[in-house]
Coordinates of C-alpha atoms in Angstrom, one line a residue:
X424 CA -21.0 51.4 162.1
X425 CA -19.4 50.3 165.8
X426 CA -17.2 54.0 165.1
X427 CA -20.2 55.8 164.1
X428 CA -22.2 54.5 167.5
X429 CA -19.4 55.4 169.5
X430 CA -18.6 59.1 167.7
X431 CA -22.4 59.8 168.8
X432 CA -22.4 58.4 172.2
X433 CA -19.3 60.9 172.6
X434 CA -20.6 63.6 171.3
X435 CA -23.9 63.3 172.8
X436 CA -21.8 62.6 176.3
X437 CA -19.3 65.9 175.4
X438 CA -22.3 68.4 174.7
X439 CA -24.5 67.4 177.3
X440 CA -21.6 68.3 180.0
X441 CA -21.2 71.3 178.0
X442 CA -24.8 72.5 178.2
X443 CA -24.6 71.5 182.5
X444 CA -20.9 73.4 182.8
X445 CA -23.0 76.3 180.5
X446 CA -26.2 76.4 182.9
X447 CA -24.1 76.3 186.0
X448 CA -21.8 79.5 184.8
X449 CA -24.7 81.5 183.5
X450 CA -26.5 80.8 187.2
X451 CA -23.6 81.3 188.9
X452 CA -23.8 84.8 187.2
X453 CA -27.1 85.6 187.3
X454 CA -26.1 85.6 191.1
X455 CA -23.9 88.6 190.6
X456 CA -25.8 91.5 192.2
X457 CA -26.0 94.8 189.9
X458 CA -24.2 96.7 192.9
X459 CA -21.1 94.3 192.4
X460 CA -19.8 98.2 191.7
X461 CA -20.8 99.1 195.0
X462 CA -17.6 99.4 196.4
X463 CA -15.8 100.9 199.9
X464 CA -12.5 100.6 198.7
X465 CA -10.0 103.9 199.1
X466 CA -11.5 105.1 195.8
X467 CA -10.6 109.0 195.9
X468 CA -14.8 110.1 195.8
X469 CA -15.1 107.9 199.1
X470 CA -12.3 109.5 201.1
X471 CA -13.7 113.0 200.0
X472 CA -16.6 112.1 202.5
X473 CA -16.7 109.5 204.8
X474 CA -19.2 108.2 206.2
X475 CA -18.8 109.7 209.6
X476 CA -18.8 113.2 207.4
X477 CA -22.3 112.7 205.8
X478 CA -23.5 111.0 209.0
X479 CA -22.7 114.6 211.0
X480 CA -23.4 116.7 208.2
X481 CA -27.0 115.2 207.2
X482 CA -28.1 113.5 210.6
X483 CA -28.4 110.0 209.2
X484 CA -26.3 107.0 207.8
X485 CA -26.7 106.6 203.8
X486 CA -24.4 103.7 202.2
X487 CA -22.4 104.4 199.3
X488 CA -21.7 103.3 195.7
X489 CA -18.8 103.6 194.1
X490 CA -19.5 104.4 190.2
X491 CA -17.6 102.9 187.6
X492 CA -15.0 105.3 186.4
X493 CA -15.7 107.4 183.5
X494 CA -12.4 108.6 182.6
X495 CA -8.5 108.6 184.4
X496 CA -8.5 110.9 187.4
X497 CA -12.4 111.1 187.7
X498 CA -14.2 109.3 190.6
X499 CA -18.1 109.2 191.3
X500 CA -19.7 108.2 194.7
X501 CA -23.7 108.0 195.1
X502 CA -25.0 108.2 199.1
X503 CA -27.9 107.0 199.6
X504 CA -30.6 105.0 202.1
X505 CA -31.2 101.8 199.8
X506 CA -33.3 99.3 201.2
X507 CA -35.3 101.7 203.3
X508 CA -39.0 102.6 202.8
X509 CA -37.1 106.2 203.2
X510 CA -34.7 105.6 200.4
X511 CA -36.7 108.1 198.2
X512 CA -37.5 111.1 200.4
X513 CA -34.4 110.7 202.3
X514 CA -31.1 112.5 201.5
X515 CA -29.3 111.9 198.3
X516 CA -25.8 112.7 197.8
X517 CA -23.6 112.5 194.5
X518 CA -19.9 113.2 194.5
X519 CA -17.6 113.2 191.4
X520 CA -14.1 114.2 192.4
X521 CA -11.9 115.8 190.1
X522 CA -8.1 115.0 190.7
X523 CA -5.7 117.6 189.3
X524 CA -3.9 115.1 186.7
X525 CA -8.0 115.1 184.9
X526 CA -8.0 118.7 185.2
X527 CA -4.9 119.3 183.6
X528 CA -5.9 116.8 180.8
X529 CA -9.2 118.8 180.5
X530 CA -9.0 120.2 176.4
X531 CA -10.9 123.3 177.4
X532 CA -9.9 124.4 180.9
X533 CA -6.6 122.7 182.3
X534 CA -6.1 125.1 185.4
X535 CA -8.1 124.4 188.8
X536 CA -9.2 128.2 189.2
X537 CA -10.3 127.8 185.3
X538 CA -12.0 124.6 185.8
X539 CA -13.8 126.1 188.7
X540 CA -15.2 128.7 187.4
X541 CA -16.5 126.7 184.9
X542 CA -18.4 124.0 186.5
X543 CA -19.9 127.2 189.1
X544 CA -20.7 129.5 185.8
X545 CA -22.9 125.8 184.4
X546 CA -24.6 125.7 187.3
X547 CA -25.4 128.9 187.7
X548 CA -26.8 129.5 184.4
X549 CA -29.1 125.9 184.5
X550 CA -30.0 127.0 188.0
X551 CA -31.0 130.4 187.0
X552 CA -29.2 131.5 190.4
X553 CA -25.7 133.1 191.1
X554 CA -23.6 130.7 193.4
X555 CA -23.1 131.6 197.4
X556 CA -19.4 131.5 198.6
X557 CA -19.5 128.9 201.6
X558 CA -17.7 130.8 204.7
X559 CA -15.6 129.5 207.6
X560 CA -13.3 127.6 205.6
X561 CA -10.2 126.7 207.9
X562 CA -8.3 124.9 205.3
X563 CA -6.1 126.9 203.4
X564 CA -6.3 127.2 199.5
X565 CA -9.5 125.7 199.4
X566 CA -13.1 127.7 198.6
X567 CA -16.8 126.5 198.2
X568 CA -19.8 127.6 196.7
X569 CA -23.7 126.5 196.8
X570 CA -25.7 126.9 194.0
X571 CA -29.6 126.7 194.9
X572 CA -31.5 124.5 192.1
X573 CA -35.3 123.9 192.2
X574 CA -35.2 120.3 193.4
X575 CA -31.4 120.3 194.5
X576 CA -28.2 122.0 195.3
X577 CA -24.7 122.1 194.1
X578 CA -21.9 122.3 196.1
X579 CA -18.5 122.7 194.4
X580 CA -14.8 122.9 196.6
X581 CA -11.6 123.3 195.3
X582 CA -8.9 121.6 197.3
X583 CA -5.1 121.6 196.8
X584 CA -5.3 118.3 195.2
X585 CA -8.6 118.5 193.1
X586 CA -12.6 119.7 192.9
X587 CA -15.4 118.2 194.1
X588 CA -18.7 118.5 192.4
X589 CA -21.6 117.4 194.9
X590 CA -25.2 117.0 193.7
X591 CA -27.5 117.1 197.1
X592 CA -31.1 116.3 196.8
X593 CA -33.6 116.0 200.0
X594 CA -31.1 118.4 202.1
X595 CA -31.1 121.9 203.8
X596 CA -28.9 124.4 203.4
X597 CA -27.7 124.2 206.3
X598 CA -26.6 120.4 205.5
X599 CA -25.3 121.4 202.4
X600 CA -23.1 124.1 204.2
X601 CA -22.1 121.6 206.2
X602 CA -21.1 118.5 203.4
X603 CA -19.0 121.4 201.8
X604 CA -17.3 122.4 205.5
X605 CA -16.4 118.5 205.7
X606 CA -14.9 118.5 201.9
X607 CA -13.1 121.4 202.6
X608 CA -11.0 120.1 205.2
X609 CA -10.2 120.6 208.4

């Protein structure tokens, strides 16, 4: 009877310091904000743009995200106000970068020209609109295009070491011109 006391007592004793050491982990988690991806690290989408680079191109500071990565070779950042009452009419920007080890991976198109052409000939066929070659470029081996949605606008550059595929919503043009200028190179 005195063992059966004493098994209880520790076992009552060992699961209710289990169920504090469980409550204090799962708070301790709960703290963990969702944008624990949100990231500034050299991730390759993040040196594509800087900061100073949307800041000049769109005329205000957006903070960015860094995506979890979808595949090997394939970055995604998201630019964006949060926090501000202007977060949703101000500027949006989405960049996926597109190393050249993903593109030659790529089952269907494995060249940069090829995977170009692809990505502008999608666009321009949900778009409904034929793509506009970006001018000015300095950088050599590198070319741009904008592609005009209804509520946003494409911009795609090939560089020597990959593409960029950039989703702008709430911008002009002119600031998309600009965004694919800065991606470009100098």
């Amino acid at each position: 009877m005195l063992f059966r006391q004493m098994r209880d007592v520790f076992f009552v004793g060992f699961f209710s310091s289990l169920r504090v050491v469980s409550a204090t982990a799962l708070a301790l988690l709960s703290l963990i904000p969702v944008t624990a991806y949100a990231q500034t690290g050299p991730t390759k989408c993040a040196q594509v743009l800087t900061a100073a680079q949307v800041r000049a191109a769109v005329g205000v500071t957006l903070k960015v995200f860094v995506l979890p990565n979808a595949e090997s070779g394939v970055t995604e950042c998201a630019w964006s106000r949060t926090g501000s009452a202007e977060a949703s009419s101000g500027p949006t920007i989405r960049v996926q970068f597109f190393e050249r080890t993903a593109i030659s991976a790529n089952p269907v198109v494995s060249s940069p020209e090829g995977y170009y052409e692809m990505i502008a000939s999608a666009a321009e066929e949900i778009a409904g609109r034929k793509r506009e070659a970006v001018s000015g470029l300095t950088a050599a081996g590198t070319r741009a295009a904008t592609v005009q949605g209804s509520g946003q606008i494409l911009v795609l550059v090939q560089r020597g070491d990959g593409i960029a595929r950039v989703v702008l919503g709430n911008v002009t043009k002119a600031q998309a011109t600009a965004i694919a200028r800065a991606i470009s190179g100098p």
